[in-house]
Short mmCIF file of N, CA and C in Angstrom, two decimals:
data_model
loop_
_atom_site.label_atom_id
_atom_site.label_comp_id
_atom_site.label_asym_id
_atom_site.label_seq_id
_atom_site.Cartn_x
_atom_site.Cartn_y
_atom_site.Cartn_z
N UNK A 1 47.28 20.70 8.63
CA UNK A 1 45.90 21.04 8.35
C UNK A 1 45.14 19.79 7.93
N UNK A 2 43.95 19.63 8.48
CA UNK A 2 43.09 18.51 8.16
C UNK A 2 42.34 18.79 6.86
N UNK A 3 42.30 17.81 5.97
CA UNK A 3 41.56 17.97 4.71
C UNK A 3 40.27 17.16 4.80
N UNK A 4 39.14 17.85 4.63
CA UNK A 4 37.82 17.23 4.74
C UNK A 4 37.09 17.39 3.41
N UNK A 5 36.56 16.29 2.91
CA UNK A 5 35.71 16.34 1.72
C UNK A 5 34.26 16.29 2.19
N UNK A 6 33.46 17.27 1.78
CA UNK A 6 32.03 17.25 2.02
C UNK A 6 31.38 16.95 0.68
N UNK A 7 30.75 15.79 0.60
CA UNK A 7 30.15 15.33 -0.66
C UNK A 7 28.64 15.28 -0.51
N UNK A 8 27.98 15.83 -1.49
CA UNK A 8 26.52 15.96 -1.47
C UNK A 8 25.91 15.28 -2.67
N UNK A 9 24.84 14.54 -2.43
CA UNK A 9 24.19 13.75 -3.47
C UNK A 9 23.06 14.46 -4.18
N UNK A 10 22.19 13.66 -4.81
CA UNK A 10 21.19 14.17 -5.72
C UNK A 10 20.17 15.10 -5.07
N UNK A 11 19.79 16.09 -5.84
CA UNK A 11 18.76 17.08 -5.52
C UNK A 11 19.18 18.10 -4.48
N UNK A 12 20.35 17.95 -3.89
CA UNK A 12 20.77 18.93 -2.90
C UNK A 12 21.16 20.25 -3.55
N UNK A 13 21.38 20.25 -4.84
CA UNK A 13 21.60 21.49 -5.57
C UNK A 13 20.36 22.37 -5.56
N UNK A 14 19.21 21.81 -5.21
CA UNK A 14 17.95 22.56 -5.19
C UNK A 14 17.55 23.02 -3.79
N UNK A 15 18.44 22.85 -2.81
CA UNK A 15 18.14 23.31 -1.46
C UNK A 15 17.79 24.80 -1.49
N UNK A 16 16.91 25.17 -0.62
CA UNK A 16 16.43 26.55 -0.56
C UNK A 16 15.09 26.71 -1.24
N UNK A 17 14.86 25.88 -2.27
CA UNK A 17 13.57 25.91 -2.96
C UNK A 17 12.89 24.55 -2.91
N UNK A 18 13.64 23.50 -2.67
CA UNK A 18 13.10 22.15 -2.62
C UNK A 18 12.51 21.87 -1.24
N UNK A 19 11.23 21.69 -1.16
CA UNK A 19 10.55 21.34 0.08
C UNK A 19 11.13 22.07 1.30
N UNK A 20 11.05 23.40 1.31
CA UNK A 20 11.66 24.14 2.43
C UNK A 20 11.08 23.77 3.79
N UNK A 21 9.85 23.25 3.82
CA UNK A 21 9.27 22.82 5.09
C UNK A 21 10.03 21.63 5.68
N UNK A 22 10.72 20.87 4.83
CA UNK A 22 11.55 19.76 5.29
C UNK A 22 13.02 20.15 5.41
N UNK A 23 13.53 20.82 4.39
CA UNK A 23 14.97 21.04 4.27
C UNK A 23 15.44 22.43 4.62
N UNK A 24 14.51 23.34 4.90
CA UNK A 24 14.89 24.70 5.26
C UNK A 24 15.08 25.59 4.05
N UNK A 25 15.44 26.82 4.32
CA UNK A 25 15.57 27.81 3.24
C UNK A 25 17.01 28.07 2.83
N UNK A 26 17.97 27.47 3.53
CA UNK A 26 19.37 27.65 3.15
C UNK A 26 19.66 26.94 1.84
N UNK A 27 20.40 27.59 0.96
CA UNK A 27 20.84 26.96 -0.28
C UNK A 27 22.11 26.17 0.00
N UNK A 28 22.51 25.35 -0.95
CA UNK A 28 23.76 24.61 -0.80
C UNK A 28 24.94 25.58 -0.74
N UNK A 29 24.85 26.69 -1.48
CA UNK A 29 25.90 27.71 -1.42
C UNK A 29 25.97 28.33 -0.02
N UNK A 30 24.81 28.56 0.61
CA UNK A 30 24.80 29.07 1.99
C UNK A 30 25.48 28.09 2.93
N UNK A 31 25.17 26.81 2.75
CA UNK A 31 25.76 25.78 3.61
C UNK A 31 27.26 25.70 3.39
N UNK A 32 27.69 25.77 2.14
CA UNK A 32 29.13 25.75 1.86
C UNK A 32 29.82 26.93 2.53
N UNK A 33 29.25 28.12 2.43
CA UNK A 33 29.86 29.30 3.06
C UNK A 33 29.95 29.13 4.57
N UNK A 34 28.88 28.60 5.18
CA UNK A 34 28.87 28.32 6.62
C UNK A 34 29.99 27.34 6.98
N UNK A 35 30.15 26.32 6.16
CA UNK A 35 31.18 25.31 6.40
C UNK A 35 32.58 25.88 6.22
N UNK A 36 32.78 26.68 5.20
CA UNK A 36 34.11 27.27 4.96
C UNK A 36 34.51 28.15 6.15
N UNK A 37 33.56 28.92 6.66
CA UNK A 37 33.85 29.80 7.81
C UNK A 37 34.24 28.98 9.03
N UNK A 38 33.46 27.93 9.33
CA UNK A 38 33.76 27.12 10.51
C UNK A 38 35.04 26.30 10.31
N UNK A 39 35.25 25.78 9.12
CA UNK A 39 36.45 24.99 8.84
C UNK A 39 37.71 25.82 9.07
N UNK A 40 37.67 27.07 8.68
CA UNK A 40 38.84 27.94 8.86
C UNK A 40 39.22 28.06 10.34
N UNK A 41 38.22 28.12 11.21
CA UNK A 41 38.51 28.24 12.64
C UNK A 41 38.97 26.91 13.24
N UNK A 42 38.66 25.80 12.55
CA UNK A 42 39.05 24.47 13.04
C UNK A 42 40.36 23.98 12.40
N UNK A 43 40.95 24.78 11.52
CA UNK A 43 42.17 24.36 10.84
C UNK A 43 41.92 23.28 9.80
N UNK A 44 40.77 23.37 9.15
CA UNK A 44 40.41 22.38 8.14
C UNK A 44 40.39 23.01 6.75
N UNK A 45 40.85 22.26 5.79
CA UNK A 45 40.73 22.64 4.37
C UNK A 45 39.59 21.81 3.80
N UNK A 46 38.66 22.46 3.10
CA UNK A 46 37.48 21.77 2.58
C UNK A 46 37.51 21.59 1.08
N UNK A 47 37.02 20.46 0.66
CA UNK A 47 36.59 20.23 -0.71
C UNK A 47 35.10 19.99 -0.60
N UNK A 48 34.29 20.84 -1.22
CA UNK A 48 32.84 20.80 -1.09
C UNK A 48 32.25 20.57 -2.48
N UNK A 49 31.58 19.42 -2.66
CA UNK A 49 31.10 19.03 -3.99
C UNK A 49 29.67 18.51 -3.93
N UNK A 50 28.97 18.61 -5.06
CA UNK A 50 27.62 18.06 -5.18
C UNK A 50 27.46 17.45 -6.56
N UNK A 51 26.81 16.30 -6.62
CA UNK A 51 26.47 15.67 -7.90
C UNK A 51 25.15 14.93 -7.78
N UNK A 52 24.42 14.94 -8.88
CA UNK A 52 23.20 14.14 -8.97
C UNK A 52 23.49 12.73 -9.46
N UNK A 53 24.74 12.45 -9.79
CA UNK A 53 25.11 11.18 -10.40
C UNK A 53 25.86 10.28 -9.41
N UNK A 54 25.36 9.07 -9.25
CA UNK A 54 25.93 8.11 -8.32
C UNK A 54 27.40 7.81 -8.64
N UNK A 55 27.71 7.58 -9.90
CA UNK A 55 29.08 7.25 -10.29
C UNK A 55 30.06 8.36 -9.97
N UNK A 56 29.63 9.59 -10.11
CA UNK A 56 30.49 10.72 -9.76
C UNK A 56 30.80 10.73 -8.28
N UNK A 57 29.80 10.46 -7.46
CA UNK A 57 30.04 10.38 -6.01
C UNK A 57 31.02 9.27 -5.67
N UNK A 58 30.88 8.12 -6.32
CA UNK A 58 31.80 7.00 -6.11
C UNK A 58 33.22 7.43 -6.49
N UNK A 59 33.36 8.09 -7.61
CA UNK A 59 34.69 8.56 -8.06
C UNK A 59 35.28 9.53 -7.05
N UNK A 60 34.50 10.46 -6.56
CA UNK A 60 35.02 11.42 -5.57
C UNK A 60 35.44 10.72 -4.29
N UNK A 61 34.70 9.72 -3.86
CA UNK A 61 35.10 8.96 -2.66
C UNK A 61 36.43 8.26 -2.92
N UNK A 62 36.57 7.65 -4.09
CA UNK A 62 37.82 6.98 -4.44
C UNK A 62 38.98 7.97 -4.50
N UNK A 63 38.74 9.15 -5.07
CA UNK A 63 39.79 10.16 -5.19
C UNK A 63 40.22 10.71 -3.83
N UNK A 64 39.33 10.62 -2.84
CA UNK A 64 39.67 11.11 -1.49
C UNK A 64 40.69 10.21 -0.80
N UNK A 65 40.82 8.97 -1.29
CA UNK A 65 41.78 8.05 -0.68
C UNK A 65 43.19 8.63 -0.81
N UNK A 66 43.87 8.72 0.31
CA UNK A 66 45.24 9.20 0.31
C UNK A 66 45.37 10.72 0.28
N UNK A 67 44.26 11.45 0.14
CA UNK A 67 44.35 12.91 0.12
C UNK A 67 43.51 13.56 1.21
N UNK A 68 42.44 12.91 1.63
CA UNK A 68 41.55 13.49 2.64
C UNK A 68 41.67 12.73 3.95
N UNK A 69 41.50 13.45 5.03
CA UNK A 69 41.48 12.85 6.36
C UNK A 69 40.08 12.37 6.74
N UNK A 70 39.07 12.99 6.12
CA UNK A 70 37.69 12.67 6.47
C UNK A 70 36.77 12.97 5.29
N UNK A 71 35.68 12.23 5.25
CA UNK A 71 34.59 12.49 4.31
C UNK A 71 33.32 12.68 5.13
N UNK A 72 32.63 13.77 4.84
CA UNK A 72 31.28 13.99 5.35
C UNK A 72 30.38 13.80 4.13
N UNK A 73 29.49 12.83 4.21
CA UNK A 73 28.68 12.47 3.05
C UNK A 73 27.20 12.61 3.33
N UNK A 74 26.56 13.49 2.56
CA UNK A 74 25.11 13.52 2.51
C UNK A 74 24.74 12.89 1.17
N UNK A 75 24.54 11.59 1.19
CA UNK A 75 24.27 10.86 -0.05
C UNK A 75 22.84 11.05 -0.54
N UNK A 76 22.02 11.76 0.25
CA UNK A 76 20.62 12.03 -0.11
C UNK A 76 19.92 10.72 -0.47
N UNK A 77 19.20 10.68 -1.57
CA UNK A 77 18.45 9.50 -1.95
C UNK A 77 19.29 8.26 -2.16
N UNK A 78 20.57 8.44 -2.50
CA UNK A 78 21.44 7.27 -2.69
C UNK A 78 21.75 6.56 -1.37
N UNK A 79 21.49 7.22 -0.26
CA UNK A 79 21.68 6.59 1.05
C UNK A 79 20.94 5.26 1.12
N UNK A 80 19.77 5.23 0.52
CA UNK A 80 18.86 4.10 0.67
C UNK A 80 18.94 3.09 -0.47
N UNK A 81 19.87 3.33 -1.42
CA UNK A 81 19.89 2.47 -2.61
C UNK A 81 21.27 2.03 -3.07
N UNK A 82 22.33 2.69 -2.64
CA UNK A 82 23.61 2.52 -3.34
C UNK A 82 24.62 1.62 -2.63
N UNK A 83 24.71 0.41 -3.13
CA UNK A 83 25.77 -0.49 -2.69
C UNK A 83 27.12 0.00 -3.22
N UNK A 84 27.13 0.64 -4.37
CA UNK A 84 28.37 1.16 -4.95
C UNK A 84 29.00 2.22 -4.04
N UNK A 85 28.18 3.09 -3.47
CA UNK A 85 28.70 4.10 -2.55
C UNK A 85 29.20 3.43 -1.27
N UNK A 86 28.48 2.45 -0.77
CA UNK A 86 28.94 1.68 0.40
C UNK A 86 30.30 1.06 0.13
N UNK A 87 30.45 0.41 -1.00
CA UNK A 87 31.73 -0.25 -1.33
C UNK A 87 32.87 0.76 -1.43
N UNK A 88 32.61 1.91 -2.03
CA UNK A 88 33.64 2.94 -2.13
C UNK A 88 34.03 3.46 -0.74
N UNK A 89 33.04 3.69 0.10
CA UNK A 89 33.33 4.16 1.46
C UNK A 89 34.16 3.15 2.25
N UNK A 90 33.91 1.87 2.06
CA UNK A 90 34.68 0.84 2.76
C UNK A 90 36.16 0.90 2.40
N UNK A 91 36.49 1.40 1.22
CA UNK A 91 37.88 1.48 0.78
C UNK A 91 38.57 2.76 1.24
N UNK A 92 37.82 3.68 1.84
CA UNK A 92 38.40 4.93 2.34
C UNK A 92 38.81 4.71 3.79
N UNK A 93 40.09 4.93 4.10
CA UNK A 93 40.61 4.64 5.43
C UNK A 93 40.40 5.75 6.45
N UNK A 94 40.00 6.93 5.99
CA UNK A 94 39.81 8.05 6.92
C UNK A 94 38.47 7.99 7.63
N UNK A 95 38.20 9.04 8.38
CA UNK A 95 36.95 9.18 9.11
C UNK A 95 35.80 9.42 8.14
N UNK A 96 34.67 8.76 8.39
CA UNK A 96 33.50 8.89 7.51
C UNK A 96 32.29 9.23 8.36
N UNK A 97 31.64 10.35 8.01
CA UNK A 97 30.44 10.77 8.72
C UNK A 97 29.29 10.83 7.73
N UNK A 98 28.22 10.13 8.07
CA UNK A 98 26.98 10.17 7.29
C UNK A 98 26.15 11.35 7.81
N UNK A 99 25.64 12.14 6.88
CA UNK A 99 24.92 13.36 7.26
C UNK A 99 23.56 13.42 6.57
N UNK A 100 22.55 13.83 7.33
CA UNK A 100 21.21 14.06 6.77
C UNK A 100 20.65 15.36 7.34
N UNK A 101 20.03 16.15 6.50
CA UNK A 101 19.38 17.37 6.95
C UNK A 101 18.17 17.06 7.83
N UNK A 102 17.42 16.03 7.44
CA UNK A 102 16.25 15.60 8.21
C UNK A 102 16.60 14.32 8.96
N UNK A 103 15.69 13.89 9.80
CA UNK A 103 15.86 12.61 10.50
C UNK A 103 15.15 11.54 9.67
N UNK A 104 15.91 10.68 8.98
CA UNK A 104 15.27 9.68 8.13
C UNK A 104 14.29 8.77 8.87
N UNK A 105 14.49 8.58 10.16
CA UNK A 105 13.63 7.67 10.91
C UNK A 105 12.27 8.29 11.27
N UNK A 106 12.13 9.57 10.99
CA UNK A 106 10.84 10.23 11.17
C UNK A 106 10.11 10.38 9.84
N UNK A 107 10.64 9.76 8.80
CA UNK A 107 10.08 9.89 7.47
C UNK A 107 9.58 8.54 6.96
N UNK A 108 9.41 8.42 5.67
CA UNK A 108 8.88 7.19 5.08
C UNK A 108 9.75 5.99 5.46
N UNK A 109 9.10 4.83 5.52
CA UNK A 109 9.78 3.61 5.97
C UNK A 109 11.00 3.26 5.11
N UNK A 110 10.94 3.51 3.80
CA UNK A 110 12.08 3.16 2.95
C UNK A 110 13.32 3.97 3.30
N UNK A 111 13.15 5.11 3.96
CA UNK A 111 14.30 5.94 4.35
C UNK A 111 14.96 5.44 5.64
N UNK A 112 14.38 4.44 6.28
CA UNK A 112 14.93 3.92 7.53
C UNK A 112 16.15 3.02 7.29
N UNK A 113 16.35 2.59 6.05
CA UNK A 113 17.50 1.75 5.71
C UNK A 113 18.56 2.60 5.05
N UNK A 114 19.77 2.51 5.56
CA UNK A 114 20.91 3.24 5.00
C UNK A 114 21.99 2.27 4.57
N UNK A 115 22.41 2.40 3.32
CA UNK A 115 23.56 1.64 2.84
C UNK A 115 24.87 2.34 3.19
N UNK A 116 24.80 3.55 3.70
CA UNK A 116 25.99 4.31 4.09
C UNK A 116 26.41 3.94 5.52
N UNK A 117 25.45 3.76 6.40
CA UNK A 117 25.73 3.54 7.82
C UNK A 117 26.74 2.44 8.11
N UNK A 118 26.70 1.28 7.43
CA UNK A 118 27.68 0.25 7.76
C UNK A 118 29.14 0.67 7.58
N UNK A 119 29.39 1.68 6.76
CA UNK A 119 30.75 2.15 6.54
C UNK A 119 31.06 3.41 7.33
N UNK A 120 30.05 4.03 7.93
CA UNK A 120 30.23 5.32 8.61
C UNK A 120 30.74 5.14 10.03
N UNK A 121 31.57 6.09 10.45
CA UNK A 121 32.02 6.12 11.84
C UNK A 121 30.99 6.79 12.74
N UNK A 122 30.15 7.63 12.14
CA UNK A 122 29.11 8.32 12.90
C UNK A 122 28.05 8.86 11.97
N UNK A 123 26.91 9.20 12.53
CA UNK A 123 25.77 9.72 11.78
C UNK A 123 25.26 10.98 12.46
N UNK A 124 25.04 12.03 11.68
CA UNK A 124 24.42 13.26 12.16
C UNK A 124 23.17 13.48 11.33
N UNK A 125 22.03 13.57 11.99
CA UNK A 125 20.77 13.67 11.25
C UNK A 125 19.77 14.53 12.00
N UNK A 126 18.99 15.28 11.22
CA UNK A 126 17.85 15.98 11.78
C UNK A 126 18.10 17.39 12.26
N UNK A 127 19.29 17.93 12.05
CA UNK A 127 19.61 19.27 12.54
C UNK A 127 19.60 20.34 11.45
N UNK A 128 19.16 19.97 10.25
CA UNK A 128 19.14 20.93 9.16
C UNK A 128 20.54 21.35 8.75
N UNK A 129 20.64 22.55 8.18
CA UNK A 129 21.94 23.05 7.71
C UNK A 129 23.01 23.08 8.80
N UNK A 130 22.69 23.44 10.04
CA UNK A 130 23.72 23.42 11.08
C UNK A 130 24.34 22.03 11.31
N UNK A 131 23.70 20.98 10.84
CA UNK A 131 24.28 19.65 10.95
C UNK A 131 25.62 19.54 10.24
N UNK A 132 25.80 20.30 9.17
CA UNK A 132 27.08 20.29 8.48
C UNK A 132 28.18 20.82 9.39
N UNK A 133 27.91 21.89 10.12
CA UNK A 133 28.90 22.45 11.04
C UNK A 133 29.15 21.46 12.18
N UNK A 134 28.09 20.82 12.66
CA UNK A 134 28.27 19.79 13.69
C UNK A 134 29.19 18.67 13.18
N UNK A 135 29.03 18.31 11.93
CA UNK A 135 29.88 17.26 11.35
C UNK A 135 31.34 17.70 11.30
N UNK A 136 31.59 18.94 10.92
CA UNK A 136 32.97 19.45 10.91
C UNK A 136 33.55 19.44 12.32
N UNK A 137 32.75 19.81 13.30
CA UNK A 137 33.21 19.81 14.69
C UNK A 137 33.47 18.38 15.16
N UNK A 138 32.65 17.46 14.73
CA UNK A 138 32.85 16.04 15.08
C UNK A 138 34.15 15.52 14.48
N UNK A 139 34.42 15.90 13.24
CA UNK A 139 35.68 15.50 12.59
C UNK A 139 36.86 16.02 13.41
N UNK A 140 36.82 17.29 13.76
CA UNK A 140 37.91 17.88 14.53
C UNK A 140 38.10 17.16 15.85
N UNK A 141 37.01 16.91 16.57
CA UNK A 141 37.10 16.25 17.87
C UNK A 141 37.62 14.82 17.74
N UNK A 142 37.09 14.09 16.77
CA UNK A 142 37.48 12.69 16.61
C UNK A 142 38.94 12.56 16.19
N UNK A 143 39.38 13.40 15.26
CA UNK A 143 40.77 13.31 14.80
C UNK A 143 41.75 13.78 15.89
N UNK A 144 41.29 14.66 16.75
CA UNK A 144 42.13 15.15 17.84
C UNK A 144 42.33 14.08 18.91
N UNK A 145 41.27 13.31 19.17
CA UNK A 145 41.35 12.31 20.24
C UNK A 145 41.76 10.93 19.71
N UNK A 146 41.73 10.77 18.39
CA UNK A 146 42.11 9.48 17.81
C UNK A 146 41.03 8.56 17.88
#
């Protein structure tokens, strides 16, 4: 069984009420349930976490070393600011997917720079909540083909 960590950054705990015109009406709990259902059909075990604290995200990335096959990371606002998250991701040997609910390149200019991308194997952006399921499917496909 493949073990996938889905890590979520700041303010994602407010999904469903936070700017629904941008992020949709699904809550993070809705997204987790959607992911758990799809992961079960893909033979994946999930660890699904959210923190508003950068250091906690770094710790979770470090803890995934040696236990997880893949990390799907929606670093949210830390995408554009965190060298610490980049450094932690570089030390993770498994598959790394950067995930965004919106397309950062259609938003403010400061969102066009990602500190996650240099460490990511792939990026999924702009598909809303279903992007999480796409990321799980990408993990399955990539790990299957090597």
